[in-house]
């Protein structure tokens, strides 16, 4: 009951954002994109894979949707699905050999893949316009209607985020999600019980790639300009930081982390101070809140109860 009330309140607040103006619409739309990216990385993390390549699949989804809409005049529904599916296919191609690696070796492969995708987008000038940037991306057209205003595009972002979070939440609460967590906790034990480790890791990786492609496709039509360095290593590490700062112990963790860090880092966006801010936030969380921001209410409750028990009781009057 309490969780349902929180969901309703958060949804109501999200729907009221357009009343604040175009600047806040833009900021909170980017927050929703970060929430999709952070939550979609969670299946891989639950399997024990340190994935630092999520921005590459966002890049694939963004350029695929943008090019199909710009040159093929296809509706947003098809370009979004095409971008998500191509990101999934690329994820399967990369993940099949890479997921046999563990720990830092897998992380190194994903980092290298981010640079490969970024360089392809920068070098393939006839298609992507390279570092000059791909401009003139059409606004999203949904059910034959072009979403001209920023507020209508924001509501589209709210709908996509709600669908993505619901699907990911259902997967995590299912038997498949339990299997993913068991692999992350003790993969050798899970394999001894008959679990196909490689297949489940690949499936978790593909699910994350699909929703990263969804986030990238919407990003392309919302910003309407794509620049290869936007999908580099810094964005990939930020997505990972969202999960650890928010807390990996609960599904709400990456949502809290993405919202908190996206809003607080907004004044530093695009500057060198943004990296410094993320580094400090990560360091403070590791030192004082190892379980992430979602453990903060529990810590405060423990501190309050400790103060109540430690307070001296007055002696009764004679």
CSV table of C-alpha atoms in Angstrom, one decimal:
chain,number,residue,atom,x,y,z
A,1,UNK,CA,0.0,0.0,0.0
A,2,UNK,CA,2.8,2.4,0.9
A,3,UNK,CA,4.7,1.6,-2.3
A,4,UNK,CA,1.5,2.2,-4.4
A,5,UNK,CA,1.0,5.6,-2.7
A,6,UNK,CA,4.6,6.6,-3.4
A,7,UNK,CA,4.3,5.6,-7.1
A,8,UNK,CA,1.1,7.6,-7.5
A,9,UNK,CA,2.7,10.7,-5.9
A,10,UNK,CA,5.8,10.5,-8.0
A,11,UNK,CA,3.7,10.0,-11.2
A,12,UNK,CA,1.6,13.0,-10.3
A,13,UNK,CA,4.6,15.2,-9.8
A,14,UNK,CA,6.1,14.0,-13.1
A,15,UNK,CA,3.0,14.9,-14.9
A,16,UNK,CA,3.0,18.4,-13.4
A,17,UNK,CA,6.5,19.3,-14.6
A,18,UNK,CA,5.4,21.0,-17.9
A,19,UNK,CA,3.7,23.7,-15.8
A,20,UNK,CA,7.2,24.9,-14.7
A,21,UNK,CA,8.3,25.9,-18.2
A,22,UNK,CA,10.4,24.7,-21.1
A,23,UNK,CA,13.7,24.7,-19.2
A,24,UNK,CA,12.4,22.2,-16.6
A,25,UNK,CA,10.8,20.1,-19.3
A,26,UNK,CA,14.1,19.8,-21.0
A,27,UNK,CA,15.9,18.9,-17.8
A,28,UNK,CA,13.4,16.4,-16.5
A,29,UNK,CA,13.2,14.7,-20.0
A,30,UNK,CA,16.9,14.1,-19.8
A,31,UNK,CA,16.4,12.8,-16.2
A,32,UNK,CA,13.9,10.3,-17.6
A,33,UNK,CA,16.3,9.2,-20.3
A,34,UNK,CA,19.0,8.6,-17.6
A,35,UNK,CA,16.5,6.6,-15.5
A,36,UNK,CA,15.8,4.3,-18.5
A,37,UNK,CA,19.6,3.9,-19.0
A,38,UNK,CA,20.4,3.2,-15.4
A,39,UNK,CA,17.5,0.8,-14.8
A,40,UNK,CA,18.3,-1.1,-18.0
A,41,UNK,CA,21.9,-1.7,-16.9
A,42,UNK,CA,20.6,-3.4,-13.7
A,43,UNK,CA,20.0,-6.9,-15.3
A,44,UNK,CA,23.7,-7.1,-16.3
A,45,UNK,CA,24.8,-6.0,-12.9
A,46,UNK,CA,22.5,-8.5,-11.2
A,47,UNK,CA,24.4,-11.2,-13.2
A,48,UNK,CA,27.7,-9.9,-11.8
A,49,UNK,CA,28.9,-8.3,-15.0
A,50,UNK,CA,30.5,-4.9,-14.7
A,51,UNK,CA,29.1,-3.4,-17.9
A,52,UNK,CA,30.7,0.0,-18.8
A,53,UNK,CA,29.5,0.0,-22.4
A,54,UNK,CA,25.9,1.0,-22.1
A,55,UNK,CA,26.3,4.3,-23.9
A,56,UNK,CA,27.4,2.4,-27.1
A,57,UNK,CA,24.0,0.8,-27.4
A,58,UNK,CA,22.3,4.1,-26.7
A,59,UNK,CA,24.4,5.5,-29.6
A,60,UNK,CA,23.3,2.7,-32.0
A,61,UNK,CA,19.6,3.2,-31.1
A,62,UNK,CA,19.9,7.0,-31.5
A,63,UNK,CA,21.6,7.0,-34.9
A,64,UNK,CA,19.4,4.2,-36.3
A,65,UNK,CA,16.2,6.0,-35.3
A,66,UNK,CA,17.4,9.4,-36.5
A,67,UNK,CA,18.6,8.2,-39.9
A,68,UNK,CA,15.5,6.1,-40.6
A,69,UNK,CA,13.3,9.1,-39.7
A,70,UNK,CA,15.4,11.6,-41.6
A,71,UNK,CA,16.0,9.7,-44.8
A,72,UNK,CA,13.3,7.1,-44.8
A,73,UNK,CA,10.5,9.3,-43.4
A,74,UNK,CA,9.3,6.4,-41.2
A,75,UNK,CA,7.1,7.0,-38.2
A,76,UNK,CA,8.6,7.3,-34.7
A,77,UNK,CA,7.1,4.0,-33.6
A,78,UNK,CA,9.0,2.1,-36.3
A,79,UNK,CA,12.2,4.0,-35.9
A,80,UNK,CA,12.2,3.5,-32.1
A,81,UNK,CA,11.6,-0.2,-32.5
A,82,UNK,CA,14.3,-0.5,-35.2
A,83,UNK,CA,16.8,1.4,-33.1
A,84,UNK,CA,16.1,-0.8,-30.0
A,85,UNK,CA,16.2,-4.0,-32.1
A,86,UNK,CA,19.5,-3.1,-33.8
A,87,UNK,CA,21.0,-2.2,-30.4
A,88,UNK,CA,19.9,-5.7,-29.2
A,89,UNK,CA,21.4,-7.4,-32.2
A,90,UNK,CA,24.7,-5.6,-31.8
A,91,UNK,CA,24.6,-6.5,-28.1
A,92,UNK,CA,24.2,-10.1,-28.9
A,93,UNK,CA,27.1,-10.1,-31.4
A,94,UNK,CA,29.4,-8.4,-28.9
A,95,UNK,CA,28.0,-10.1,-25.8
A,96,UNK,CA,28.3,-13.7,-27.0
A,97,UNK,CA,32.1,-13.8,-26.9
A,98,UNK,CA,32.6,-11.0,-24.3
A,99,UNK,CA,30.4,-12.5,-21.6
A,100,UNK,CA,32.7,-15.5,-21.3
A,101,UNK,CA,35.1,-13.1,-19.6
A,102,UNK,CA,34.7,-12.0,-16.0
A,103,UNK,CA,35.4,-9.1,-13.8
A,104,UNK,CA,37.8,-6.4,-15.0
A,105,UNK,CA,38.4,-8.3,-18.3
A,106,UNK,CA,34.7,-8.0,-19.3
A,107,UNK,CA,34.7,-4.3,-18.2
A,108,UNK,CA,37.7,-3.6,-20.4
A,109,UNK,CA,36.0,-5.1,-23.4
A,110,UNK,CA,32.9,-3.0,-22.9
A,111,UNK,CA,35.0,0.1,-22.6
A,112,UNK,CA,36.8,-0.7,-25.8
A,113,UNK,CA,33.4,-1.3,-27.5
A,114,UNK,CA,32.3,2.2,-26.5
A,115,UNK,CA,35.3,3.7,-28.2
A,116,UNK,CA,34.7,1.5,-31.3
A,117,UNK,CA,31.1,2.7,-31.7
A,118,UNK,CA,32.1,6.3,-31.1
A,119,UNK,CA,34.9,6.2,-33.7
A,120,UNK,CA,32.6,4.5,-36.2
A,121,UNK,CA,30.0,7.3,-35.7
A,122,UNK,CA,32.8,9.9,-36.1
A,123,UNK,CA,34.5,8.3,-39.2
A,124,UNK,CA,31.4,7.3,-41.2
A,125,UNK,CA,30.9,10.9,-42.4
A,126,UNK,CA,28.7,10.2,-45.4
A,127,UNK,CA,26.1,8.5,-43.1
A,128,UNK,CA,26.5,10.2,-39.7
A,129,UNK,CA,28.1,13.5,-40.7
A,130,UNK,CA,30.9,12.6,-38.3
A,131,UNK,CA,32.0,15.2,-35.8
A,132,UNK,CA,30.1,17.9,-37.6
A,133,UNK,CA,27.0,16.4,-36.0
A,134,UNK,CA,23.8,15.0,-37.5
A,135,UNK,CA,21.2,17.7,-37.5
A,136,UNK,CA,17.7,18.2,-38.8
A,137,UNK,CA,16.3,15.1,-37.0
A,138,UNK,CA,12.5,15.1,-37.3
A,139,UNK,CA,10.4,15.6,-34.2
A,140,UNK,CA,8.7,12.4,-33.0
A,141,UNK,CA,5.5,11.5,-34.9
A,142,UNK,CA,3.2,9.3,-32.9
A,143,UNK,CA,0.1,7.7,-34.4
A,144,UNK,CA,0.3,10.1,-37.4
A,145,UNK,CA,0.5,13.2,-35.2
A,146,UNK,CA,3.8,15.2,-34.9
A,147,UNK,CA,4.6,16.1,-31.3
A,148,UNK,CA,5.6,19.7,-31.9
A,149,UNK,CA,5.6,21.1,-28.4
A,150,UNK,CA,8.2,20.1,-25.8
A,151,UNK,CA,5.5,19.3,-23.3
A,152,UNK,CA,4.0,16.6,-25.6
A,153,UNK,CA,7.4,15.2,-26.1
A,154,UNK,CA,8.0,15.1,-22.4
A,155,UNK,CA,4.8,13.2,-21.8
A,156,UNK,CA,6.0,10.7,-24.4
A,157,UNK,CA,9.2,10.3,-22.3
A,158,UNK,CA,7.1,9.7,-19.2
A,159,UNK,CA,5.2,7.0,-21.0
A,160,UNK,CA,8.3,5.3,-22.4
A,161,UNK,CA,9.9,5.4,-18.9
A,162,UNK,CA,6.8,4.0,-17.3
A,163,UNK,CA,6.7,1.1,-19.8
A,164,UNK,CA,10.4,0.4,-19.5
A,165,UNK,CA,10.4,0.4,-15.7
A,166,UNK,CA,7.3,-1.8,-15.6
A,167,UNK,CA,8.8,-4.4,-17.9
A,168,UNK,CA,12.2,-4.4,-16.1
A,169,UNK,CA,10.5,-4.6,-12.7
A,170,UNK,CA,8.4,-7.6,-13.8
A,171,UNK,CA,11.4,-9.3,-15.2
A,172,UNK,CA,13.3,-8.8,-11.9
A,173,UNK,CA,10.5,-10.1,-9.8
A,174,UNK,CA,10.0,-13.2,-12.1
A,175,UNK,CA,11.8,-16.5,-11.9
A,176,UNK,CA,14.2,-15.2,-14.6
A,177,UNK,CA,15.2,-12.3,-12.3
A,178,UNK,CA,15.8,-14.7,-9.4
A,179,UNK,CA,18.1,-16.7,-11.7
A,180,UNK,CA,20.0,-13.6,-12.7
A,181,UNK,CA,20.6,-12.7,-9.0
A,182,UNK,CA,21.7,-16.2,-8.2
A,183,UNK,CA,24.2,-16.1,-11.0
A,184,UNK,CA,25.6,-12.8,-9.6
A,185,UNK,CA,25.8,-14.2,-6.1
A,186,UNK,CA,27.3,-17.6,-6.9
A,187,UNK,CA,27.6,-18.5,-10.5
A,188,UNK,CA,29.4,-21.8,-9.9
A,189,UNK,CA,26.6,-22.9,-7.5
A,190,UNK,CA,23.9,-21.9,-10.0
A,191,UNK,CA,25.7,-23.9,-12.7
A,192,UNK,CA,25.9,-26.9,-10.5
A,193,UNK,CA,22.1,-26.7,-10.2
A,194,UNK,CA,21.7,-26.9,-14.0
A,195,UNK,CA,21.4,-23.2,-14.9
A,196,UNK,CA,22.8,-22.2,-18.3
A,197,UNK,CA,25.1,-19.4,-17.1
A,198,UNK,CA,26.1,-18.1,-20.6
A,199,UNK,CA,22.6,-18.0,-22.0
A,200,UNK,CA,21.2,-16.2,-19.0
A,201,UNK,CA,24.0,-13.6,-19.0
A,202,UNK,CA,23.5,-13.0,-22.7
A,203,UNK,CA,19.8,-12.6,-22.2
A,204,UNK,CA,20.3,-10.1,-19.4
A,205,UNK,CA,22.8,-8.2,-21.6
A,206,UNK,CA,20.4,-8.2,-24.5
A,207,UNK,CA,17.5,-6.8,-22.4
A,208,UNK,CA,19.7,-4.0,-21.3
A,209,UNK,CA,20.8,-3.2,-24.8
A,210,UNK,CA,17.1,-3.1,-26.0
A,211,UNK,CA,16.1,-0.4,-23.5
A,212,UNK,CA,19.4,1.5,-24.0
A,213,UNK,CA,18.4,1.6,-27.7
A,214,UNK,CA,14.9,2.9,-26.7
A,215,UNK,CA,16.5,5.7,-24.6
A,216,UNK,CA,18.8,6.6,-27.4
A,217,UNK,CA,16.1,6.7,-30.0
A,218,UNK,CA,14.0,9.1,-27.9
A,219,UNK,CA,17.1,11.2,-27.1
A,220,UNK,CA,17.7,11.6,-30.9
A,221,UNK,CA,14.3,13.0,-31.6
A,222,UNK,CA,14.1,15.1,-28.5
A,223,UNK,CA,17.5,16.8,-28.9
A,224,UNK,CA,17.3,16.6,-32.7
A,225,UNK,CA,21.1,16.7,-33.0
A,226,UNK,CA,23.6,13.9,-32.5
A,227,UNK,CA,27.3,14.3,-31.8
A,228,UNK,CA,29.6,11.2,-31.4
A,229,UNK,CA,31.4,12.4,-28.3
A,230,UNK,CA,28.1,12.6,-26.5
A,231,UNK,CA,28.1,8.8,-26.3
A,232,UNK,CA,31.7,8.3,-25.0
A,233,UNK,CA,33.2,6.8,-22.0
A,234,UNK,CA,32.1,9.5,-19.6
A,235,UNK,CA,28.4,8.8,-20.3
A,236,UNK,CA,29.0,5.1,-19.8
A,237,UNK,CA,30.6,5.6,-16.4
A,238,UNK,CA,27.8,8.0,-15.4
A,239,UNK,CA,25.2,5.3,-16.1
A,240,UNK,CA,27.2,2.9,-13.9
A,241,UNK,CA,27.6,5.5,-11.1
A,242,UNK,CA,23.8,6.0,-11.1
A,243,UNK,CA,23.4,2.4,-10.0
A,244,UNK,CA,26.0,2.4,-7.3
A,245,UNK,CA,25.1,5.8,-5.8
A,246,UNK,CA,21.4,5.0,-5.8
A,247,UNK,CA,21.9,1.5,-4.4
A,248,UNK,CA,22.1,-1.8,-6.1
A,249,UNK,CA,20.2,-3.6,-3.4
A,250,UNK,CA,16.8,-2.5,-4.7
A,251,UNK,CA,15.1,-1.9,-8.0
A,252,UNK,CA,14.4,1.8,-7.0
A,253,UNK,CA,18.2,2.3,-6.5
A,254,UNK,CA,19.1,3.3,-10.1
A,255,UNK,CA,16.0,5.5,-10.3
A,256,UNK,CA,17.0,7.4,-7.2
A,257,UNK,CA,20.6,7.6,-8.3
A,258,UNK,CA,19.8,8.9,-11.8
A,259,UNK,CA,17.4,11.5,-10.5
A,260,UNK,CA,19.6,12.7,-7.7
A,261,UNK,CA,22.8,13.0,-9.7
A,262,UNK,CA,21.2,14.3,-12.9
A,263,UNK,CA,19.5,17.2,-11.1
A,264,UNK,CA,22.4,18.1,-8.8
A,265,UNK,CA,24.9,18.0,-11.7
A,266,UNK,CA,22.8,20.2,-14.0
A,267,UNK,CA,24.8,23.4,-13.1
A,268,UNK,CA,28.0,21.6,-14.1
A,269,UNK,CA,26.7,20.0,-17.3
A,270,UNK,CA,29.2,20.1,-20.2
A,271,UNK,CA,32.1,21.3,-18.0
A,272,UNK,CA,35.1,19.6,-16.4
A,273,UNK,CA,33.4,20.0,-13.0
A,274,UNK,CA,30.8,17.5,-13.9
A,275,UNK,CA,33.4,14.6,-13.7
A,276,UNK,CA,34.7,16.0,-10.4
A,277,UNK,CA,31.1,16.1,-9.1
A,278,UNK,CA,30.4,12.5,-10.0
A,279,UNK,CA,33.7,11.4,-8.5
A,280,UNK,CA,33.0,13.1,-5.2
A,281,UNK,CA,29.4,11.7,-5.1
A,282,UNK,CA,30.7,8.2,-5.7
A,283,UNK,CA,33.4,8.5,-3.1
A,284,UNK,CA,31.1,9.9,-0.4
A,285,UNK,CA,28.5,7.2,-1.1
A,286,UNK,CA,31.1,4.4,-0.8
A,287,UNK,CA,32.4,5.9,2.5
A,288,UNK,CA,29.2,6.8,4.3
A,289,UNK,CA,26.4,4.9,2.5
A,290,UNK,CA,27.8,1.6,1.0
A,291,UNK,CA,24.3,0.5,0.2
A,292,UNK,CA,23.4,3.6,-1.7
A,293,UNK,CA,21.0,6.5,-1.2
A,294,UNK,CA,18.1,4.1,-0.7
A,295,UNK,CA,19.6,3.1,2.6
A,296,UNK,CA,19.6,6.7,3.9
A,297,UNK,CA,16.1,6.6,5.5
A,298,UNK,CA,17.1,3.4,7.4
A,299,UNK,CA,20.3,5.0,8.6
A,300,UNK,CA,18.5,8.0,9.8
A,301,UNK,CA,15.9,5.9,11.6
A,302,UNK,CA,18.8,3.9,13.3
A,303,UNK,CA,20.5,7.1,14.3
A,304,UNK,CA,17.2,8.5,15.8
A,305,UNK,CA,16.6,5.3,17.8
A,306,UNK,CA,20.2,5.2,19.0
A,307,UNK,CA,19.9,8.8,20.2
A,308,UNK,CA,16.6,7.9,22.0
A,309,UNK,CA,18.2,5.0,23.8
A,310,UNK,CA,21.4,6.8,24.6
A,311,UNK,CA,19.6,9.9,26.1
A,312,UNK,CA,19.9,9.8,30.0
A,313,UNK,CA,16.6,9.2,31.7
A,314,UNK,CA,15.7,11.6,34.5
A,315,UNK,CA,15.8,10.1,38.0
A,316,UNK,CA,12.5,10.0,39.8
A,317,UNK,CA,11.8,12.7,42.5
A,318,UNK,CA,12.4,11.7,46.0
